[in-house]
mmCIF file of C-alpha atoms in Angstrom:
data_model
loop_
_atom_site.group_PDB
_atom_site.id
_atom_site.type_symbol
_atom_site.label_atom_id
_atom_site.label_comp_id
_atom_site.label_asym_id
_atom_site.label_seq_id
_atom_site.Cartn_x
_atom_site.Cartn_y
_atom_site.Cartn_z
ATOM 1 C CA MET S 107 94.637 113.871 157.202
ATOM 2 C CA PRO S 108 96.612 114.119 153.979
ATOM 3 C CA LEU S 109 98.621 117.207 153.386
ATOM 4 C CA LEU S 110 97.156 119.281 150.598
ATOM 5 C CA LEU S 111 99.732 121.084 148.547
ATOM 6 C CA ALA S 112 98.814 124.125 146.598
ATOM 7 C CA PHE S 113 99.944 123.648 143.014
ATOM 8 C CA SER S 114 100.059 126.312 140.354
ATOM 9 C CA PRO S 115 101.097 124.783 137.049
ATOM 10 C CA VAL S 116 103.437 126.843 134.962
ATOM 11 C CA ILE S 117 102.488 126.786 131.329
ATOM 12 C CA GLU S 118 105.332 127.471 128.958
ATOM 13 C CA LEU S 119 104.196 128.948 125.717
ATOM 14 C CA LEU S 120 106.369 127.959 122.818
ATOM 15 C CA SER S 121 106.642 130.241 119.868
ATOM 16 C CA ILE S 122 108.230 128.924 116.725
ATOM 17 C CA ARG S 123 110.409 131.411 114.999
ATOM 18 C CA PRO S 124 112.410 131.070 111.803
ATOM 19 C CA VAL S 125 116.068 130.364 112.335
ATOM 20 C CA ASN S 126 118.417 132.975 110.980
ATOM 21 C CA VAL S 127 120.953 131.371 108.721
ATOM 22 C CA ASP S 128 124.101 133.286 107.963
ATOM 23 C CA LYS S 129 123.851 134.315 104.339
ATOM 24 C CA PRO S 130 121.924 131.263 103.063
ATOM 25 C CA PRO S 131 122.342 130.656 99.349
ATOM 26 C CA SER S 132 119.380 132.149 97.564
ATOM 27 C CA PHE S 133 117.471 130.615 94.678
ATOM 28 C CA ALA S 134 117.434 133.187 91.910
ATOM 29 C CA ILE S 135 115.075 133.009 88.979
ATOM 30 C CA SER S 136 117.055 132.005 85.935
ATOM 31 C CA HIS S 137 116.884 134.450 83.084
ATOM 32 C CA ASN S 138 118.633 132.008 80.761
ATOM 33 C CA HIS S 139 115.571 129.936 80.009
ATOM 34 C CA MET S 140 115.825 127.373 77.293
ATOM 35 C CA LEU S 141 113.327 125.487 75.197
ATOM 36 C CA PRO S 142 112.925 121.743 75.768
ATOM 37 C CA LYS S 143 114.937 119.775 73.248
ATOM 38 C CA LEU S 144 111.939 118.609 71.273
ATOM 39 C CA PRO S 145 110.656 118.877 67.687
ATOM 40 C CA ARG S 146 108.733 122.040 66.815
ATOM 41 C CA GLU S 147 105.400 120.202 66.823
ATOM 42 C CA SER S 148 106.036 118.914 70.343
ATOM 43 C CA LEU S 149 107.004 122.387 71.557
ATOM 44 C CA LEU S 150 103.784 123.840 70.182
ATOM 45 C CA ASP S 151 101.834 121.039 71.858
ATOM 46 C CA LEU S 152 103.434 121.928 75.210
ATOM 47 C CA CYS S 153 102.392 125.531 74.603
ATOM 48 C CA ARG S 154 98.851 124.440 73.760
ATOM 49 C CA ARG S 155 98.566 122.367 76.938
ATOM 50 C CA MET S 156 99.750 125.316 79.020
ATOM 51 C CA PHE S 157 97.101 127.497 77.370
ATOM 52 C CA VAL S 158 94.464 124.848 78.157
ATOM 53 C CA ILE S 159 95.412 124.868 81.841
ATOM 54 C CA ARG S 160 95.463 128.655 82.019
ATOM 55 C CA HIS S 161 92.127 129.278 80.317
ATOM 56 C CA PHE S 162 90.472 126.299 82.013
ATOM 57 C CA GLU S 163 91.233 127.729 85.445
ATOM 58 C CA GLU S 164 90.602 131.363 84.561
ATOM 59 C CA ASN S 165 87.110 130.294 83.476
ATOM 60 C CA LEU S 166 86.626 128.148 86.571
ATOM 61 C CA VAL S 167 86.826 131.120 88.958
ATOM 62 C CA PRO S 168 83.734 132.955 87.621
ATOM 63 C CA LEU S 169 81.770 129.678 87.606
ATOM 64 C CA HIS S 170 82.322 129.422 91.335
ATOM 65 C CA ASP S 171 81.682 133.122 91.906
ATOM 66 C CA ARG S 172 78.305 132.769 90.165
ATOM 67 C CA GLY S 173 77.399 129.828 92.375
ATOM 68 C CA VAL S 174 77.525 127.213 89.599
ATOM 69 C CA PHE S 175 79.447 124.947 91.977
ATOM 70 C CA GLY S 176 80.328 125.056 95.653
ATOM 71 C CA GLY S 177 83.138 123.962 97.912
ATOM 72 C CA HIS S 178 86.730 125.034 97.978
ATOM 73 C CA TYR S 179 89.181 124.513 95.138
ATOM 74 C CA HIS S 180 92.775 125.366 94.298
ATOM 75 C CA LEU S 181 94.401 126.622 91.104
ATOM 76 C CA TYR S 182 97.518 125.327 89.359
ATOM 77 C CA VAL S 183 98.253 128.605 87.537
ATOM 78 C CA GLY S 184 101.959 129.464 87.553
ATOM 79 C CA GLN S 185 103.194 125.898 87.880
ATOM 80 C CA GLU S 186 102.537 124.774 84.305
ATOM 81 C CA GLY S 187 106.242 125.130 83.475
ATOM 82 C CA THR S 188 106.861 122.143 85.739
ATOM 83 C CA GLY S 189 103.842 119.901 85.277
ATOM 84 C CA VAL S 190 103.417 120.071 81.520
ATOM 85 C CA PRO S 191 107.016 119.249 80.484
ATOM 86 C CA ALA S 192 107.395 116.739 83.327
ATOM 87 C CA ILE S 193 104.302 114.753 82.410
ATOM 88 C CA SER S 194 105.321 114.821 78.726
ATOM 89 C CA CYS S 195 108.383 112.734 79.689
ATOM 90 C CA LEU S 196 106.310 109.782 80.883
ATOM 91 C CA ARG S 197 105.109 106.622 79.210
ATOM 92 C CA SER S 198 101.395 106.156 78.699
ATOM 93 C CA ASP S 199 101.334 103.278 81.221
ATOM 94 C CA ASP S 200 103.167 105.065 84.039
ATOM 95 C CA TYR S 201 101.335 105.810 87.277
ATOM 96 C CA LEU S 202 100.657 109.298 88.658
ATOM 97 C CA PHE S 203 99.422 110.665 91.958
ATOM 98 C CA THR S 204 98.602 114.275 92.739
ATOM 99 C CA THR S 205 97.116 116.536 95.388
ATOM 100 C CA HIS S 206 94.332 119.112 95.659
ATOM 101 C CA ARG S 207 96.130 121.281 93.068
ATOM 102 C CA ASN S 208 95.349 118.679 90.440
ATOM 103 C CA HIS S 209 93.548 120.359 87.514
ATOM 104 C CA GLY S 210 96.771 121.214 85.692
ATOM 105 C CA HIS S 211 98.215 117.735 86.068
ATOM 106 C CA LEU S 212 95.105 116.030 84.728
ATOM 107 C CA LEU S 213 94.869 118.399 81.759
ATOM 108 C CA ALA S 214 98.586 118.042 81.019
ATOM 109 C CA ARG S 215 98.109 114.288 80.875
ATOM 110 C CA GLY S 216 95.259 114.617 78.384
ATOM 111 C CA ALA S 217 92.049 114.683 80.419
ATOM 112 C CA GLU S 218 89.152 116.233 78.485
ATOM 113 C CA PRO S 219 88.445 119.754 79.794
ATOM 114 C CA LYS S 220 84.690 119.256 79.441
ATOM 115 C CA ARG S 221 84.710 116.138 81.605
ATOM 116 C CA LEU S 222 86.962 117.704 84.218
ATOM 117 C CA TYR S 223 84.701 120.764 84.380
ATOM 118 C CA ALA S 224 81.691 118.481 84.759
ATOM 119 C CA GLU S 225 83.419 116.628 87.572
ATOM 120 C CA ILE S 226 84.253 119.818 89.447
ATOM 121 C CA LEU S 227 80.633 120.941 89.017
ATOM 122 C CA GLY S 228 79.437 117.607 90.451
ATOM 123 C CA ARG S 229 77.702 116.527 87.252
ATOM 124 C CA ALA S 230 76.946 113.043 85.932
ATOM 125 C CA ASP S 231 79.164 113.468 82.858
ATOM 126 C CA GLY S 232 82.244 114.202 84.966
ATOM 127 C CA LEU S 233 85.413 112.133 85.003
ATOM 128 C CA ASN S 234 84.113 110.330 88.095
ATOM 129 C CA LYS S 235 80.373 110.864 87.583
ATOM 130 C CA GLY S 236 80.475 113.926 89.821
ATOM 131 C CA LYS S 237 81.615 112.017 92.904
ATOM 132 C CA GLY S 238 85.184 113.296 93.100
ATOM 133 C CA GLY S 239 84.772 117.015 92.652
ATOM 134 C CA SER S 240 87.791 119.271 92.413
ATOM 135 C CA PHE S 241 89.928 117.699 95.145
ATOM 136 C CA HIS S 242 89.508 114.046 94.221
ATOM 137 C CA SER S 243 89.204 113.876 90.429
ATOM 138 C CA VAL S 244 90.999 110.851 89.002
ATOM 139 C CA ALA S 245 91.589 109.367 85.570
ATOM 140 C CA PRO S 246 92.750 105.735 85.864
ATOM 141 C CA SER S 247 92.821 105.343 82.076
ATOM 142 C CA LEU S 248 95.486 108.070 82.010
ATOM 143 C CA GLY S 249 97.430 106.567 84.905
ATOM 144 C CA PHE S 250 96.081 108.981 87.547
ATOM 145 C CA LEU S 251 95.092 106.624 90.338
ATOM 146 C CA HIS S 252 94.391 109.144 93.091
ATOM 147 C CA SER S 253 94.085 112.854 93.823
ATOM 148 C CA SER S 254 94.010 113.661 97.504
ATOM 149 C CA GLY S 255 92.968 116.663 99.536
ATOM 150 C CA VAL S 256 94.950 115.175 102.447
ATOM 151 C CA VAL S 257 98.371 116.809 102.593
ATOM 152 C CA ALA S 258 101.021 114.146 101.847
ATOM 153 C CA GLY S 259 98.331 111.459 101.589
ATOM 154 C CA ILE S 260 99.526 110.377 98.163
ATOM 155 C CA ILE S 261 103.208 109.932 99.036
ATOM 156 C CA PRO S 262 102.880 106.497 100.691
ATOM 157 C CA LEU S 263 100.342 105.427 98.047
ATOM 158 C CA SER S 264 102.774 106.240 95.249
ATOM 159 C CA THR S 265 105.460 104.285 97.052
ATOM 160 C CA GLY S 266 103.048 101.345 97.117
ATOM 161 C CA THR S 267 102.466 101.326 93.362
ATOM 162 C CA ALA S 268 106.224 101.625 92.833
ATOM 163 C CA TYR S 269 106.667 98.555 95.028
ATOM 164 C CA ALA S 270 104.053 96.723 92.951
ATOM 165 C CA SER S 271 105.769 97.715 89.696
ATOM 166 C CA LYS S 272 109.098 96.399 90.936
ATOM 167 C CA ALA S 273 107.509 93.129 92.072
ATOM 168 C CA GLN S 274 105.722 92.717 88.747
ATOM 169 C CA LYS S 275 108.756 93.843 86.737
ATOM 170 C CA ASN S 276 106.448 95.767 84.396
ATOM 171 C CA GLY S 277 108.833 98.669 83.743
ATOM 172 C CA ARG S 278 106.375 101.299 84.945
ATOM 173 C CA ILE S 279 107.472 104.196 87.086
ATOM 174 C CA THR S 280 105.335 106.181 89.485
ATOM 175 C CA VAL S 281 105.400 109.963 89.645
ATOM 176 C CA CYS S 282 104.172 111.616 92.825
ATOM 177 C CA LEU S 283 103.380 115.343 92.471
ATOM 178 C CA PHE S 284 102.992 117.314 95.701
ATOM 179 C CA GLY S 285 103.633 120.693 97.301
ATOM 180 C CA ASP S 286 106.320 121.769 99.759
ATOM 181 C CA GLY S 287 103.883 121.525 102.678
ATOM 182 C CA SER S 288 103.715 117.748 102.229
ATOM 183 C CA LEU S 289 107.276 117.420 103.483
ATOM 184 C CA GLU S 290 106.124 118.557 106.919
ATOM 185 C CA GLU S 291 104.045 115.389 107.324
ATOM 186 C CA GLY S 292 105.405 112.159 108.765
ATOM 187 C CA ALA S 293 104.197 110.203 105.745
ATOM 188 C CA ALA S 294 106.939 111.765 103.612
ATOM 189 C CA PRO S 295 110.081 110.539 105.430
ATOM 190 C CA GLU S 296 108.488 107.146 106.060
ATOM 191 C CA ALA S 297 107.858 106.724 102.344
ATOM 192 C CA PHE S 298 111.318 108.049 101.435
ATOM 193 C CA ASN S 299 112.883 105.485 103.741
ATOM 194 C CA LEU S 300 111.043 102.537 102.193
ATOM 195 C CA ALA S 301 111.546 103.780 98.629
ATOM 196 C CA SER S 302 115.269 104.056 99.238
ATOM 197 C CA LEU S 303 115.603 100.725 101.062
ATOM 198 C CA PHE S 304 113.906 98.825 98.244
ATOM 199 C CA LYS S 305 115.208 101.022 95.382
ATOM 200 C CA LEU S 306 111.670 101.585 94.146
ATOM 201 C CA PRO S 307 110.861 103.117 90.732
ATOM 202 C CA VAL S 308 109.296 106.358 91.986
ATOM 203 C CA LEU S 309 109.895 110.025 91.202
ATOM 204 C CA PHE S 310 109.006 112.426 93.995
ATOM 205 C CA LEU S 311 108.303 115.764 92.310
ATOM 206 C CA CYS S 312 107.835 118.594 94.792
ATOM 207 C CA GLU S 313 106.325 121.758 93.313
ATOM 208 C CA ASN S 314 107.347 124.430 95.798
ATOM 209 C CA ASN S 315 105.272 127.519 95.054
ATOM 210 C CA GLY S 316 106.617 129.341 98.111
ATOM 211 C CA LYS S 317 109.076 131.666 96.467
ATOM 212 C CA TYR S 318 108.520 135.202 97.803
ATOM 213 C CA GLY S 319 105.833 133.847 100.150
ATOM 214 C CA ALA S 320 106.031 134.870 103.820
ATOM 215 C CA GLY S 321 106.907 132.020 106.161
ATOM 216 C CA ARG S 322 107.428 129.544 103.352
ATOM 217 C CA ALA S 323 110.320 127.172 102.759
ATOM 218 C CA VAL S 324 112.232 129.127 100.157
ATOM 219 C CA ALA S 325 115.446 127.760 98.681
ATOM 220 C CA ALA S 326 117.902 127.299 101.537
ATOM 221 C CA ALA S 327 115.986 129.528 103.962
ATOM 222 C CA GLN S 328 114.201 127.757 106.810
ATOM 223 C CA SER S 329 110.471 128.323 107.079
ATOM 224 C CA THR S 330 108.461 128.696 110.275
ATOM 225 C CA SER S 331 107.170 125.139 109.960
ATOM 226 C CA MET S 332 109.936 123.095 108.327
ATOM 227 C CA ALA S 333 113.303 122.451 109.987
ATOM 228 C CA ALA S 334 114.987 120.995 106.894
ATOM 229 C CA TYR S 335 116.525 123.480 104.505
ATOM 230 C CA PRO S 336 117.029 123.335 101.651
ATOM 231 C CA LEU S 337 114.098 120.967 101.223
ATOM 232 C CA THR S 338 116.286 118.582 99.251
ATOM 233 C CA ASP S 339 118.137 117.777 102.496
ATOM 234 C CA LEU S 340 115.197 115.641 103.625
ATOM 235 C CA PRO S 341 115.255 113.014 100.830
ATOM 236 C CA LYS S 342 119.064 113.134 100.790
ATOM 237 C CA ALA S 343 119.033 111.966 104.413
ATOM 238 C CA TYR S 344 117.474 108.759 103.077
ATOM 239 C CA LYS S 345 120.056 108.438 100.292
ATOM 240 C CA ILE S 346 117.649 109.585 97.583
ATOM 241 C CA PRO S 347 119.344 111.730 94.903
ATOM 242 C CA ALA S 348 117.708 115.155 95.027
ATOM 243 C CA GLN S 349 118.014 118.346 93.030
ATOM 244 C CA GLN S 350 116.444 121.792 93.019
ATOM 245 C CA ILE S 351 115.460 123.430 89.735
ATOM 246 C CA ASP S 352 113.796 126.586 88.466
ATOM 247 C CA GLY S 353 110.217 125.408 87.950
ATOM 248 C CA MET S 354 109.469 128.341 85.665
ATOM 249 C CA ASP S 355 111.991 127.096 83.099
ATOM 250 C CA ALA S 356 110.200 124.519 80.928
ATOM 251 C CA GLY S 357 113.406 123.461 79.188
ATOM 252 C CA LEU S 358 115.257 122.866 82.421
ATOM 253 C CA GLY S 359 112.266 121.054 83.876
ATOM 254 C CA HIS S 360 111.951 118.773 80.867
ATOM 255 C CA ALA S 361 115.659 117.924 80.936
ATOM 256 C CA ALA S 362 115.705 117.259 84.687
ATOM 257 C CA ILE S 363 112.612 115.067 84.716
ATOM 258 C CA LEU S 364 113.648 113.156 81.608
ATOM 259 C CA GLU S 365 117.038 112.383 83.180
ATOM 260 C CA ALA S 366 115.475 111.402 86.501
ATOM 261 C CA ALA S 367 112.939 109.132 84.805
ATOM 262 C CA GLU S 368 115.656 107.397 82.811
ATOM 263 C CA LYS S 369 117.683 106.737 85.972
ATOM 264 C CA ILE S 370 114.620 105.225 87.609
ATOM 265 C CA ARG S 371 113.940 103.014 84.577
ATOM 266 C CA HIS S 372 117.545 101.808 84.752
ATOM 267 C CA SER S 373 116.957 100.512 88.286
ATOM 268 C CA GLU S 374 118.829 103.327 90.050
ATOM 269 C CA GLY S 375 116.042 103.733 92.578
ATOM 270 C CA PRO S 376 113.932 106.741 93.587
ATOM 271 C CA GLN S 377 114.684 110.327 92.566
ATOM 272 C CA PHE S 378 113.561 113.640 94.070
ATOM 273 C CA VAL S 379 113.165 116.960 92.257
ATOM 274 C CA GLU S 380 112.126 120.220 93.882
ATOM 275 C CA ALA S 381 110.803 122.682 91.309
ATOM 276 C CA GLN S 382 110.705 126.236 92.630
ATOM 277 C CA THR S 383 107.832 128.369 91.365
ATOM 278 C CA ALA S 384 106.299 131.684 92.400
ATOM 279 C CA ARG S 385 102.813 131.586 93.880
ATOM 280 C CA TYR S 386 100.034 132.903 91.623
ATOM 281 C CA PRO S 387 98.798 136.298 92.922
ATOM 282 C CA GLY S 388 95.237 135.081 92.358
ATOM 283 C CA SER S 389 95.751 132.431 95.048
ATOM 284 C CA ASP S 390 96.791 134.860 97.775
ATOM 285 C CA THR S 391 93.249 135.188 99.135
ATOM 286 C CA ASN S 392 91.007 132.520 100.670
ATOM 287 C CA TRP S 393 89.115 132.214 97.398
ATOM 288 C CA PRO S 394 90.943 132.287 94.054
ATOM 289 C CA THR S 395 90.704 135.373 91.862
ATOM 290 C CA VAL S 396 91.964 136.325 88.393
ATOM 291 C CA PRO S 397 94.083 139.500 88.618
ATOM 292 C CA GLN S 398 94.454 139.566 84.830
ATOM 293 C CA THR S 399 92.993 137.350 82.111
ATOM 294 C CA THR S 400 95.820 135.795 80.122
ATOM 295 C CA TYR S 401 96.363 136.532 76.450
ATOM 296 C CA THR S 402 99.355 136.097 74.175
ATOM 297 C CA SER S 403 100.506 139.720 73.998
ATOM 298 C CA LEU S 404 101.177 139.732 77.756
ATOM 299 C CA ALA S 405 104.396 137.935 76.906
ATOM 300 C CA TRP S 406 105.757 141.264 75.662
ATOM 301 C CA ASP S 407 103.643 143.914 77.358
ATOM 302 C CA VAL S 408 102.201 143.690 80.895
ATOM 303 C CA SER S 409 101.170 147.323 81.196
ATOM 304 C CA SER S 410 97.497 146.306 81.410
ATOM 305 C CA VAL S 411 98.104 144.151 84.499
ATOM 306 C CA PRO S 412 97.218 145.676 87.899
ATOM 307 C CA GLU S 413 100.378 147.072 89.425
ATOM 308 C CA LYS S 414 100.268 144.747 92.432
ATOM 309 C CA ALA S 415 100.529 141.658 90.186
ATOM 310 C CA ARG S 416 102.576 143.133 87.355
ATOM 311 C CA LYS S 417 105.966 141.796 88.465
ATOM 312 C CA TRP S 418 104.613 138.258 88.619
ATOM 313 C CA TYR S 419 103.157 138.428 85.109
ATOM 314 C CA GLU S 420 106.366 139.962 83.828
ATOM 315 C CA SER S 421 108.850 137.461 85.288
ATOM 316 C CA CYS S 422 107.165 134.418 86.817
ATOM 317 C CA VAL S 423 104.647 133.038 84.304
ATOM 318 C CA PRO S 424 105.979 129.851 82.650
ATOM 319 C CA LEU S 425 103.467 130.111 79.796
ATOM 320 C CA LEU S 426 104.506 133.658 78.894
ATOM 321 C CA ILE S 427 108.188 132.763 79.233
ATOM 322 C CA LEU S 428 107.709 129.831 76.839
ATOM 323 C CA ILE S 429 105.844 132.046 74.370
ATOM 324 C CA ARG S 430 108.719 134.519 74.289
ATOM 325 C CA GLU S 431 111.223 131.706 73.805
ATOM 326 C CA LEU S 432 109.261 130.126 70.948
ATOM 327 C CA GLU S 433 109.151 133.440 69.107
ATOM 328 C CA ALA S 434 112.793 134.310 69.818
ATOM 329 C CA ALA S 435 113.982 130.896 68.623
ATOM 330 C CA ASN S 436 111.937 131.157 65.409
ATOM 331 C CA GLN S 437 109.905 128.110 66.399
ATOM 332 C CA ALA S 438 106.635 130.021 66.088
ATOM 333 C CA THR S 439 105.462 133.487 65.119
ATOM 334 C CA LYS S 440 103.347 135.682 67.366
ATOM 335 C CA ASP S 441 100.410 135.091 65.028
ATOM 336 C CA GLU S 442 100.829 131.299 65.223
ATOM 337 C CA ILE S 443 100.867 131.393 69.008
ATOM 338 C CA ALA S 444 97.820 133.671 69.076
ATOM 339 C CA GLY S 445 96.096 131.195 66.752
ATOM 340 C CA ILE S 446 96.762 128.334 69.186
ATOM 341 C CA GLU S 447 95.283 130.416 71.969
ATOM 342 C CA ARG S 448 92.150 131.211 69.957
ATOM 343 C CA GLN S 449 91.568 127.513 69.326
ATOM 344 C CA VAL S 450 92.010 126.757 73.024
ATOM 345 C CA LYS S 451 89.532 129.473 74.008
ATOM 346 C CA VAL S 452 86.924 127.946 71.686
ATOM 347 C CA GLU S 453 87.567 124.505 73.217
ATOM 348 C CA ILE S 454 87.266 125.843 76.763
ATOM 349 C CA ALA S 455 84.054 127.761 76.003
ATOM 350 C CA ALA S 456 82.516 124.580 74.612
ATOM 351 C CA ALA S 457 83.732 122.626 77.645
ATOM 352 C CA VAL S 458 82.091 125.087 80.038
ATOM 353 C CA GLU S 459 78.802 124.846 78.125
ATOM 354 C CA PHE S 460 78.984 121.041 78.183
ATOM 355 C CA ALA S 461 79.563 120.924 81.932
ATOM 356 C CA VAL S 462 76.896 123.469 82.855
ATOM 357 C CA ASN S 463 74.330 121.565 80.778
ATOM 358 C CA SER S 464 75.336 118.189 82.191
ATOM 359 C CA PRO S 465 72.723 116.731 84.593
ATOM 360 C CA TYR S 466 73.332 116.072 88.260
ATOM 361 C CA PRO S 467 73.750 112.403 89.241
ATOM 362 C CA LYS S 468 70.615 110.536 90.242
ATOM 363 C CA PRO S 469 70.270 109.895 93.996
ATOM 364 C CA GLU S 470 70.782 106.149 93.615
ATOM 365 C CA GLU S 471 74.265 106.817 92.198
ATOM 366 C CA ALA S 472 75.399 107.549 95.750
ATOM 367 C CA GLU S 473 75.203 103.800 96.483
ATOM 368 C CA ARG S 474 77.225 102.668 93.485
ATOM 369 C CA ASN S 475 80.958 102.229 92.846
ATOM 370 C CA PHE S 476 82.196 102.525 96.407
ATOM 371 C CA PHE S 477 83.666 100.205 98.998
ATOM 372 C CA ALA S 478 84.482 100.489 102.687
#
């Protein structure tokens, strides 16, 4: 008769705690912001695009709250100081990939607000006939080949188009825009390795909105879910040049991305930029909110902002920082900037009306334009 042994398994519970680093270098917000080195007309266009993003998303929140569309969505507010100047550095035939926080990137590239609204609302006149929604809106004619709700899903795809560009010798570069959480996925180091081995023409642009956020990978401080710190250590391990910049400084962002893009075009291989931004207070809850509607005068007076969000509006809003710089540098008057905003508000109001009045796709559309 076999001997039966009593066995009581011991389960070891692992708890992941942040590692304490002795006096890690902190990433301080620069208060020496500069304007991008561009003609006045180009600077005002950057300002206009930032206004479009801001008012587009501030008007998107009430549409969802009223039940005009369903499903989750994410806002890009607070990161426009990175995306707008970065995308302005690209050629019209370059490729772009982005994540679920994609509205700002598409608008910065020139997507029509009315068609993007219609897409998010699932309407037939949307960018993708209502089939992509918020998370998966794309604009191939603008170079946006894929938006993914899968964290890090676009990183290997962008490496693939960069490989194709090098093989075809077409001079195009690929820009992959993603958040800091993507670096926790295995797809990131795998793609970095291949991009470095083959010296592929790809810019990895990480928009880290974790500054001041609990448990997030901030500057050189280790987060509860990412062992590498600073985050630039990860691409550097694969011999990819990497730098960390203040993502709220449009001038610095424009200069850094322009330089990185030129290095890529001169066959120097992939580049990595981590742009540090501060998370929008309206994204702190499960469903986005608007703590304060944006208007030009907030650049100089935030007394109307709820106290909980006041510091963010005072110091961390790229749009308001740019507005102050334009006025201080005599590139635009307060009235001129307010005039740009008024025009944008009219455009956004018309875009909302267009999208709400757009019909839903016909049922048979579900069987068209797909493959498996």
